[in-house]
Short mmCIF file of C-alpha atoms in Angstrom, two decimals:
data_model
loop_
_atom_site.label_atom_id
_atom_site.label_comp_id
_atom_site.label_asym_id
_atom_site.label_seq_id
_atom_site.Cartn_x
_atom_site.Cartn_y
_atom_site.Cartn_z
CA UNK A 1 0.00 0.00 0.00
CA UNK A 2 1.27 3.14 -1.07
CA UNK A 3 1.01 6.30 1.31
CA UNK A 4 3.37 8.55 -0.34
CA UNK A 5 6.22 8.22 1.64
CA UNK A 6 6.69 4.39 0.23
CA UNK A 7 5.47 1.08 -0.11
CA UNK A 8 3.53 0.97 3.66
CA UNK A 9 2.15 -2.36 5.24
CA UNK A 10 0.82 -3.21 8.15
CA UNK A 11 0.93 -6.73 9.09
CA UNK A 12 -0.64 -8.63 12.56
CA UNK A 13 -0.32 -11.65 14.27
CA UNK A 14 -2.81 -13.40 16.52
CA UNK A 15 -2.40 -15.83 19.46
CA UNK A 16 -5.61 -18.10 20.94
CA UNK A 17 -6.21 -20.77 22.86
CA UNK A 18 -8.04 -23.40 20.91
CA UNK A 19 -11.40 -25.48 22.20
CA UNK A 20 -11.51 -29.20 20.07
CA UNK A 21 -15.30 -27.29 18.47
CA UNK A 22 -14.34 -26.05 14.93
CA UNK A 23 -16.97 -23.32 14.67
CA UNK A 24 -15.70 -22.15 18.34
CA UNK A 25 -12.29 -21.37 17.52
CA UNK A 26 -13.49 -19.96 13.78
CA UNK A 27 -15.26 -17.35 15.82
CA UNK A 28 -12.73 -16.90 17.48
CA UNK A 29 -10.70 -16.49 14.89
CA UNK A 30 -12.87 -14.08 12.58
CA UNK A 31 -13.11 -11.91 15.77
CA UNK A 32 -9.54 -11.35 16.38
CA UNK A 33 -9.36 -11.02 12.30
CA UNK A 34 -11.59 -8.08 12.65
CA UNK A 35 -9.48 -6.75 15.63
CA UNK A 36 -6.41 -6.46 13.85
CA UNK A 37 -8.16 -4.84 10.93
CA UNK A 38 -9.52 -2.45 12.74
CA UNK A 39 -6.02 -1.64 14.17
CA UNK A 40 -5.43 -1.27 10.40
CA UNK A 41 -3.70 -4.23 9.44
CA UNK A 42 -3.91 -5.18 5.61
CA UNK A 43 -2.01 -9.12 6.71
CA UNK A 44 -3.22 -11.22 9.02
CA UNK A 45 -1.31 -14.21 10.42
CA UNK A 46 -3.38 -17.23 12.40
CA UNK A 47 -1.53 -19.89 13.72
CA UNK A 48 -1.44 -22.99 12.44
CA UNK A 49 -4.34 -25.97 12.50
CA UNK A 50 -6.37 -23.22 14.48
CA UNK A 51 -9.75 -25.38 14.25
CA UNK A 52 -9.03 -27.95 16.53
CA UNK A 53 -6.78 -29.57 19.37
CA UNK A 54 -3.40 -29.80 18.39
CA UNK A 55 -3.99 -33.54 17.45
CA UNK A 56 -0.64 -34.96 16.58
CA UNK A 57 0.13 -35.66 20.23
CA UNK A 58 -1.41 -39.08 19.10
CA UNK A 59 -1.29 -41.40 16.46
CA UNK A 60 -5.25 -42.09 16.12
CA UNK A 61 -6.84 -43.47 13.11
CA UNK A 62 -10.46 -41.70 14.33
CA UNK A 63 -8.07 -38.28 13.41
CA UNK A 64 -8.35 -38.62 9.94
CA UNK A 65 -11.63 -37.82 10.01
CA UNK A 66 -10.42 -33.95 10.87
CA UNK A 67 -8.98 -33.60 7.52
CA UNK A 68 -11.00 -31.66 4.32
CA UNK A 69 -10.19 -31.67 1.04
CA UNK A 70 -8.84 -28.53 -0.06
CA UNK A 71 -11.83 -27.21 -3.18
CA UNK A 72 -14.64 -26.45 -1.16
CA UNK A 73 -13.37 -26.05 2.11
CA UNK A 74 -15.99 -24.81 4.17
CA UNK A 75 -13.57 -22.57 6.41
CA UNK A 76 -11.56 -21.40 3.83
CA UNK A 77 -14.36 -20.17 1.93
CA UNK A 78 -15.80 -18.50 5.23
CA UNK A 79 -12.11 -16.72 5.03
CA UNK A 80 -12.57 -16.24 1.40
CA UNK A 81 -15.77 -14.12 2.22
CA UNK A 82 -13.93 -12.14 5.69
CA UNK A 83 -10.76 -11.21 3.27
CA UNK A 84 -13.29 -9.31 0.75
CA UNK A 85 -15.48 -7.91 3.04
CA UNK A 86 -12.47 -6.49 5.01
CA UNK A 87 -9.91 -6.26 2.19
CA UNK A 88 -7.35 -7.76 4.26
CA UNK A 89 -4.57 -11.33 3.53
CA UNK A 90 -5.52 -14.29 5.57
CA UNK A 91 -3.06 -17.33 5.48
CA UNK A 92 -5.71 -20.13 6.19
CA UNK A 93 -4.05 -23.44 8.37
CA UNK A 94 -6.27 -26.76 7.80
CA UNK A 95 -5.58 -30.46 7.57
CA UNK A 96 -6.19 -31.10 4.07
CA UNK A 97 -6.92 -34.28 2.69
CA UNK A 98 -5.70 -35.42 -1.44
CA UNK A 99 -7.48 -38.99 -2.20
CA UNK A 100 -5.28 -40.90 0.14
CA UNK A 101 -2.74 -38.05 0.97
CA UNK A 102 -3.13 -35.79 3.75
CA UNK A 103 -0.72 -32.37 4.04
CA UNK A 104 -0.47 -29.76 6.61
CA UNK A 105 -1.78 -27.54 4.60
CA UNK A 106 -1.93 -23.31 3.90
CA UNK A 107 -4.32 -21.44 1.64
CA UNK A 108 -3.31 -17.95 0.59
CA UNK A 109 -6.38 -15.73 0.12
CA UNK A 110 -5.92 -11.92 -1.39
CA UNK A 111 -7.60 -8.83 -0.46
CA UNK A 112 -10.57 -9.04 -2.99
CA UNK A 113 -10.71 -13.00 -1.39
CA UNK A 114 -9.45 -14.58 -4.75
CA UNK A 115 -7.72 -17.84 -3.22
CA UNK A 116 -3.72 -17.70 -4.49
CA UNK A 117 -2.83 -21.40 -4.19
CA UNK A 118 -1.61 -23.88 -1.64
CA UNK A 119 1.71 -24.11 0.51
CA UNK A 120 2.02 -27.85 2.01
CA UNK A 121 4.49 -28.26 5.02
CA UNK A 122 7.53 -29.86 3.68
CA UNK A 123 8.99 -30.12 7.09
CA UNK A 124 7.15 -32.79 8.97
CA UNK A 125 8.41 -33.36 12.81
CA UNK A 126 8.44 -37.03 14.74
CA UNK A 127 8.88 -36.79 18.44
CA UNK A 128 7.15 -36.91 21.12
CA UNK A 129 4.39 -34.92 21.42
CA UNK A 130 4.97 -34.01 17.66
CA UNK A 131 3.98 -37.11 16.23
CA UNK A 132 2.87 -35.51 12.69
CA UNK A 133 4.38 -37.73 9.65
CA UNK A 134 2.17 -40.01 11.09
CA UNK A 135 -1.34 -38.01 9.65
CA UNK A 136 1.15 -35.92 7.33
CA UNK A 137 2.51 -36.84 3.62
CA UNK A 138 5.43 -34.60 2.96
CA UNK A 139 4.80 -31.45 0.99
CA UNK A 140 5.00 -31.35 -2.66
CA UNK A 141 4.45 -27.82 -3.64
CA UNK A 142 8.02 -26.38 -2.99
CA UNK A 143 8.39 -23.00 -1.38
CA UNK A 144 6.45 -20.13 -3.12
CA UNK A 145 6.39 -16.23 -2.53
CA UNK A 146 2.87 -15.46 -3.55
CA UNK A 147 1.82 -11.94 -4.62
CA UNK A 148 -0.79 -10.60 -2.86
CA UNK A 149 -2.81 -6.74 -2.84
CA UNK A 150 0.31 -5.49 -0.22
CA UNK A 151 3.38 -7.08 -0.69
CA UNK A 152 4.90 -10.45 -2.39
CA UNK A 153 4.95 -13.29 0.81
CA UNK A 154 6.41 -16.13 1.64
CA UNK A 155 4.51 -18.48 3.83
CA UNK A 156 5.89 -21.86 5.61
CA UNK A 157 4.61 -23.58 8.30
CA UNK A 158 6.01 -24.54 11.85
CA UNK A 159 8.47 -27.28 11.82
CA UNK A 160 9.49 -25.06 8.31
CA UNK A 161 10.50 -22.26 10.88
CA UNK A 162 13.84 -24.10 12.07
CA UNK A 163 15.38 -24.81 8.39
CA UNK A 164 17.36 -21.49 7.73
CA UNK A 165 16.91 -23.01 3.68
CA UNK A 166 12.66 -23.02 3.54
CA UNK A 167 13.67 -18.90 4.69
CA UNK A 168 16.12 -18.48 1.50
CA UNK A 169 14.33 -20.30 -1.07
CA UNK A 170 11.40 -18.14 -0.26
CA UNK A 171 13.59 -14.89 -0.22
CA UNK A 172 15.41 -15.42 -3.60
CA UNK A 173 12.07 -15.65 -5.00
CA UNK A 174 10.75 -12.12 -3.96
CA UNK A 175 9.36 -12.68 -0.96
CA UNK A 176 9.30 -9.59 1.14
CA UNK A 177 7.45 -10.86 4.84
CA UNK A 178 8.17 -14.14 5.80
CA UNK A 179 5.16 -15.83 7.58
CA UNK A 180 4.83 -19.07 10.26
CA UNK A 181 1.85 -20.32 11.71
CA UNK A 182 2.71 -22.91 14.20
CA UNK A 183 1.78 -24.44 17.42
CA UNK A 184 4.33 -25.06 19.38
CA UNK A 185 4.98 -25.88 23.62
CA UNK A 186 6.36 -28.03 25.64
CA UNK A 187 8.00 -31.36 25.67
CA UNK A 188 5.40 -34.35 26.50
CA UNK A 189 9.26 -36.41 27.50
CA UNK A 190 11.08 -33.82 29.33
CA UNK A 191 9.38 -30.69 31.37
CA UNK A 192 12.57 -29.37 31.89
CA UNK A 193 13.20 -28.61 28.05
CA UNK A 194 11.59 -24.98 26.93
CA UNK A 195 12.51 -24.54 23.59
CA UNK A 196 10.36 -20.67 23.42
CA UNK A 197 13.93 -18.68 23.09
CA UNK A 198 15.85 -21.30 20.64
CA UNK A 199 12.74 -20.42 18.78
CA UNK A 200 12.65 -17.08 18.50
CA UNK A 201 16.10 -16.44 17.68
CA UNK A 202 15.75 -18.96 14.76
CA UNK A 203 13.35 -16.95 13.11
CA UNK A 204 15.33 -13.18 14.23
CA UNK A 205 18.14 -14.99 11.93
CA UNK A 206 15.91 -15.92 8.86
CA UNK A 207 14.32 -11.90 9.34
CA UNK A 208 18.59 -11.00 9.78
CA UNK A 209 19.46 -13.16 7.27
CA UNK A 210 17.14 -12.34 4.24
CA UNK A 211 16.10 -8.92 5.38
CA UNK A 212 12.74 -8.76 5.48
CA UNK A 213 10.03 -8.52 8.34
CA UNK A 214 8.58 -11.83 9.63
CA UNK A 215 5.38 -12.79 11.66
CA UNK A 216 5.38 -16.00 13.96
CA UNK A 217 1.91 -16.95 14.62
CA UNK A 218 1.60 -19.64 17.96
CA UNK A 219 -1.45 -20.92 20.36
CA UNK A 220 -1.43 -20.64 23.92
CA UNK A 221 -3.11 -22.65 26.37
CA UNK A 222 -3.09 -26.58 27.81
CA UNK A 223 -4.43 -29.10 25.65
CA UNK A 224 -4.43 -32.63 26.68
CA UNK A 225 -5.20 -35.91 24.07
CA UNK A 226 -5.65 -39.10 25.17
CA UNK A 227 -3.61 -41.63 23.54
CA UNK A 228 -3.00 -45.65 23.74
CA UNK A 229 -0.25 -45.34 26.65
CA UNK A 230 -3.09 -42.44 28.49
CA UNK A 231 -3.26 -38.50 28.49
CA UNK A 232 -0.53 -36.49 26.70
CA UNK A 233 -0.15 -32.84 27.60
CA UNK A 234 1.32 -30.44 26.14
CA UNK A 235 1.12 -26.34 27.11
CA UNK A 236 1.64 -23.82 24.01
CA UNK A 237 4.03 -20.78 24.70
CA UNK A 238 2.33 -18.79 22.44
CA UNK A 239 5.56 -15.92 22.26
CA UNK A 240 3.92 -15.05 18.76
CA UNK A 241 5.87 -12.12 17.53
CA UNK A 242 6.99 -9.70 14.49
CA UNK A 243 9.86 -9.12 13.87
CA UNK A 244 11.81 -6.62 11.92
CA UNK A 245 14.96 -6.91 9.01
CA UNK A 246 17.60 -7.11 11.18
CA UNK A 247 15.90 -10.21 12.83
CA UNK A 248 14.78 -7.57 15.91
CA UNK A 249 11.75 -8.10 17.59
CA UNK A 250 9.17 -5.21 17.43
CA UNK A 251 6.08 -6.34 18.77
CA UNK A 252 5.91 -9.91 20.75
CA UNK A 253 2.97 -11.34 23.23
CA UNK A 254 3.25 -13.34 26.14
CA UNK A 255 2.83 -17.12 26.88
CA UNK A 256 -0.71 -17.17 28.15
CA UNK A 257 -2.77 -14.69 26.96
CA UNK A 258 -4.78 -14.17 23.87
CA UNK A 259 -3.61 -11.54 21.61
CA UNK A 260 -3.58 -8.98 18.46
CA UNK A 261 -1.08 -6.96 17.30
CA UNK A 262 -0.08 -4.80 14.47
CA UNK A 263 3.10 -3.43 13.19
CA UNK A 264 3.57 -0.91 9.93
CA UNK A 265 6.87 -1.47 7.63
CA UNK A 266 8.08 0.37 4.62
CA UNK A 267 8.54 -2.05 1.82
CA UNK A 268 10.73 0.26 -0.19
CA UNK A 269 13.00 1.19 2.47
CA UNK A 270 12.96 -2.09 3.71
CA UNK A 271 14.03 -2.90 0.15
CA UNK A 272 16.65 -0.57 -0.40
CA UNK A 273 18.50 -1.48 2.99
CA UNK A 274 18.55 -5.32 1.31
CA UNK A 275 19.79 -4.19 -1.38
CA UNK A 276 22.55 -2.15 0.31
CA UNK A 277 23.72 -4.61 2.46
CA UNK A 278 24.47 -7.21 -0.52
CA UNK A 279 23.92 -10.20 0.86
CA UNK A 280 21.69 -11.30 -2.01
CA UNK A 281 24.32 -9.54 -4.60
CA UNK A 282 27.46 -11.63 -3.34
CA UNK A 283 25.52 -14.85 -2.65
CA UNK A 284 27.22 -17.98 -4.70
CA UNK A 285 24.70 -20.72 -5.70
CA UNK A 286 27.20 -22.44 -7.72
CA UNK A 287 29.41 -23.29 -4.21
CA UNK A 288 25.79 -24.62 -2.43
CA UNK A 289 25.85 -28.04 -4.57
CA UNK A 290 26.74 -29.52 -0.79
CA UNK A 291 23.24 -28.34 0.42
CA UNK A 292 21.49 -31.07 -2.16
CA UNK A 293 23.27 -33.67 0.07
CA UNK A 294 22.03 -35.44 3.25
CA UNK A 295 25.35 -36.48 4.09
CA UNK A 296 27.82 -33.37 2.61
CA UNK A 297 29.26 -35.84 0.50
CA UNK A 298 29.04 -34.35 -3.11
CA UNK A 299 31.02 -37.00 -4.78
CA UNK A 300 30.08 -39.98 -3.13
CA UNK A 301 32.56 -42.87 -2.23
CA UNK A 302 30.99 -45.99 -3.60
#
């Protein structure tokens, strides 16, 4: 959006507890969507698989039944219908199912509510707690940066958020805010381990790194799932924050309370300071071959 003095966006993130009732936390959500707008926002980040219980603290069959397809998705086209009315960006989290595939999966809908395509998690975790290749294929779509009404994005989801590569890939294509939706807490195996600062300073680096602004959408809240060995727990640090492109934090909420918040960035200074700095200029894909490898080895032994 262009006020005169530059390219000017204003871009939220929101922070909920979630009930296990789909139309609950949808009105919850399309509240806090019309909270930030009215604080002006024109992109609005909700965290991720916001219509339910974090369910991959178990590995239950009964869980598939969660998971839409993606054409006709009855919340994204509710989201479809907020966007235009309020002429805002919604990144929509669901558990999308593809014949006998099932993705963690993003819709990106524009201003005017035209959906922009898909984004499915290529990162998929296995611990604990975390148990998600077990309901998730891989993602197939590759990274995108997907121009919207206010600025060119990049969107990746959770587990995405600690691979400093899903970040780049989005960059070098043009993205200029990076964006996470996730749902992330404790450790079911070890109370002791609080990964909430490891976590943000993963994401400063990729806002650092790339320079461009980034949201970090997370739940708060206890949420407990029973599984075949009894009741898992797990309690979401929420922490969601914005930060700017020098990877510093500008606006960040706390670990238990529901939240909205807005910040305002210049996209043309923003761009010009990237620029400047030439980390994109002297970058040197033809050295990166090792990056293609699991194992570093580039010319393999056998």
């Amino acid at each position: 959006m262009d006020n005169g003095g530059g390219r000017k966006v204003k871009v939220a993130a929101v922070q909920f507890a979630c009930t296990d009732s789909p139309s609950d936390n949808l009105a919850t959500a399309e509240r806090l969507i019309r909270e930030a707008h009215n604080k002006g926002a024109n992109i609005i980040l909700i965290q991720e698989l916001f219509e339910g219980h974090y369910f991959c603290q178990a590995q239950r069959e009964d869980f598939f039944k969660r998971a839409k397809p993606y054409k006709n998705n009855p919340t994204i086209q509710k989201m479809q219908e907020i966007a235009k009315e309020l002429g805002v960006v919604l990144p929509v989290s669901f558990f999308e199912e593809a014949n006998n595939a099932h993705y963690n999966s993003i819709a990106i809908i524009d201003a005017d509510g035209t959906d922009l395509g898909l984004y499915r998690k290529s990162h998929i975790p296995d611990g604990p707690g975390y148990q998600e290749k077990y309901y998730f294929n891989p993602g197939d779509t590759g990274f995108k940066a997907f121009i919207t009404k206010y600025a060119k994005i990049g969107v990746a989801i959770c587990w995405d958020q600690w691979f400093p590569e899903a970040a780049r890939a989005m960059a070098i294509q043009g993205a200029e805010i990076l964006l996470y939706p996730t749902a992330i807490g404790s450790e079911p195996q070890d109370s002791g381990l609080d990964s909430c600062e490891h976590w943000k300073r993963v994401m400063q680096g990729h806002a650092g790194a790339n320079l461009v602004p980034l949201v970090a959408s997370n739940r708060i809240g206890t949420e407990i799932i029973k599984t075949e060995h009894g009741d898992s727990k797990i309690t979401f640090y929420g922490n969601s924050f914005i930060a700017g492109p020098t990877g510093e934090i500008v606006a960040i909420a706390n670990n238990k309370e529901e939240s909205v918040f807005v910040v305002e960035f210049d996209l043309d200074q923003i761009k010009s300071q990237r620029h400047g700095w030439g980390v994109f200029r002297d970058r040197r894909p033809d050295l990166y071959k090792v990056l293609l490898t699991l194992d570093g080895q580039t010319e393999k032994p056998f």
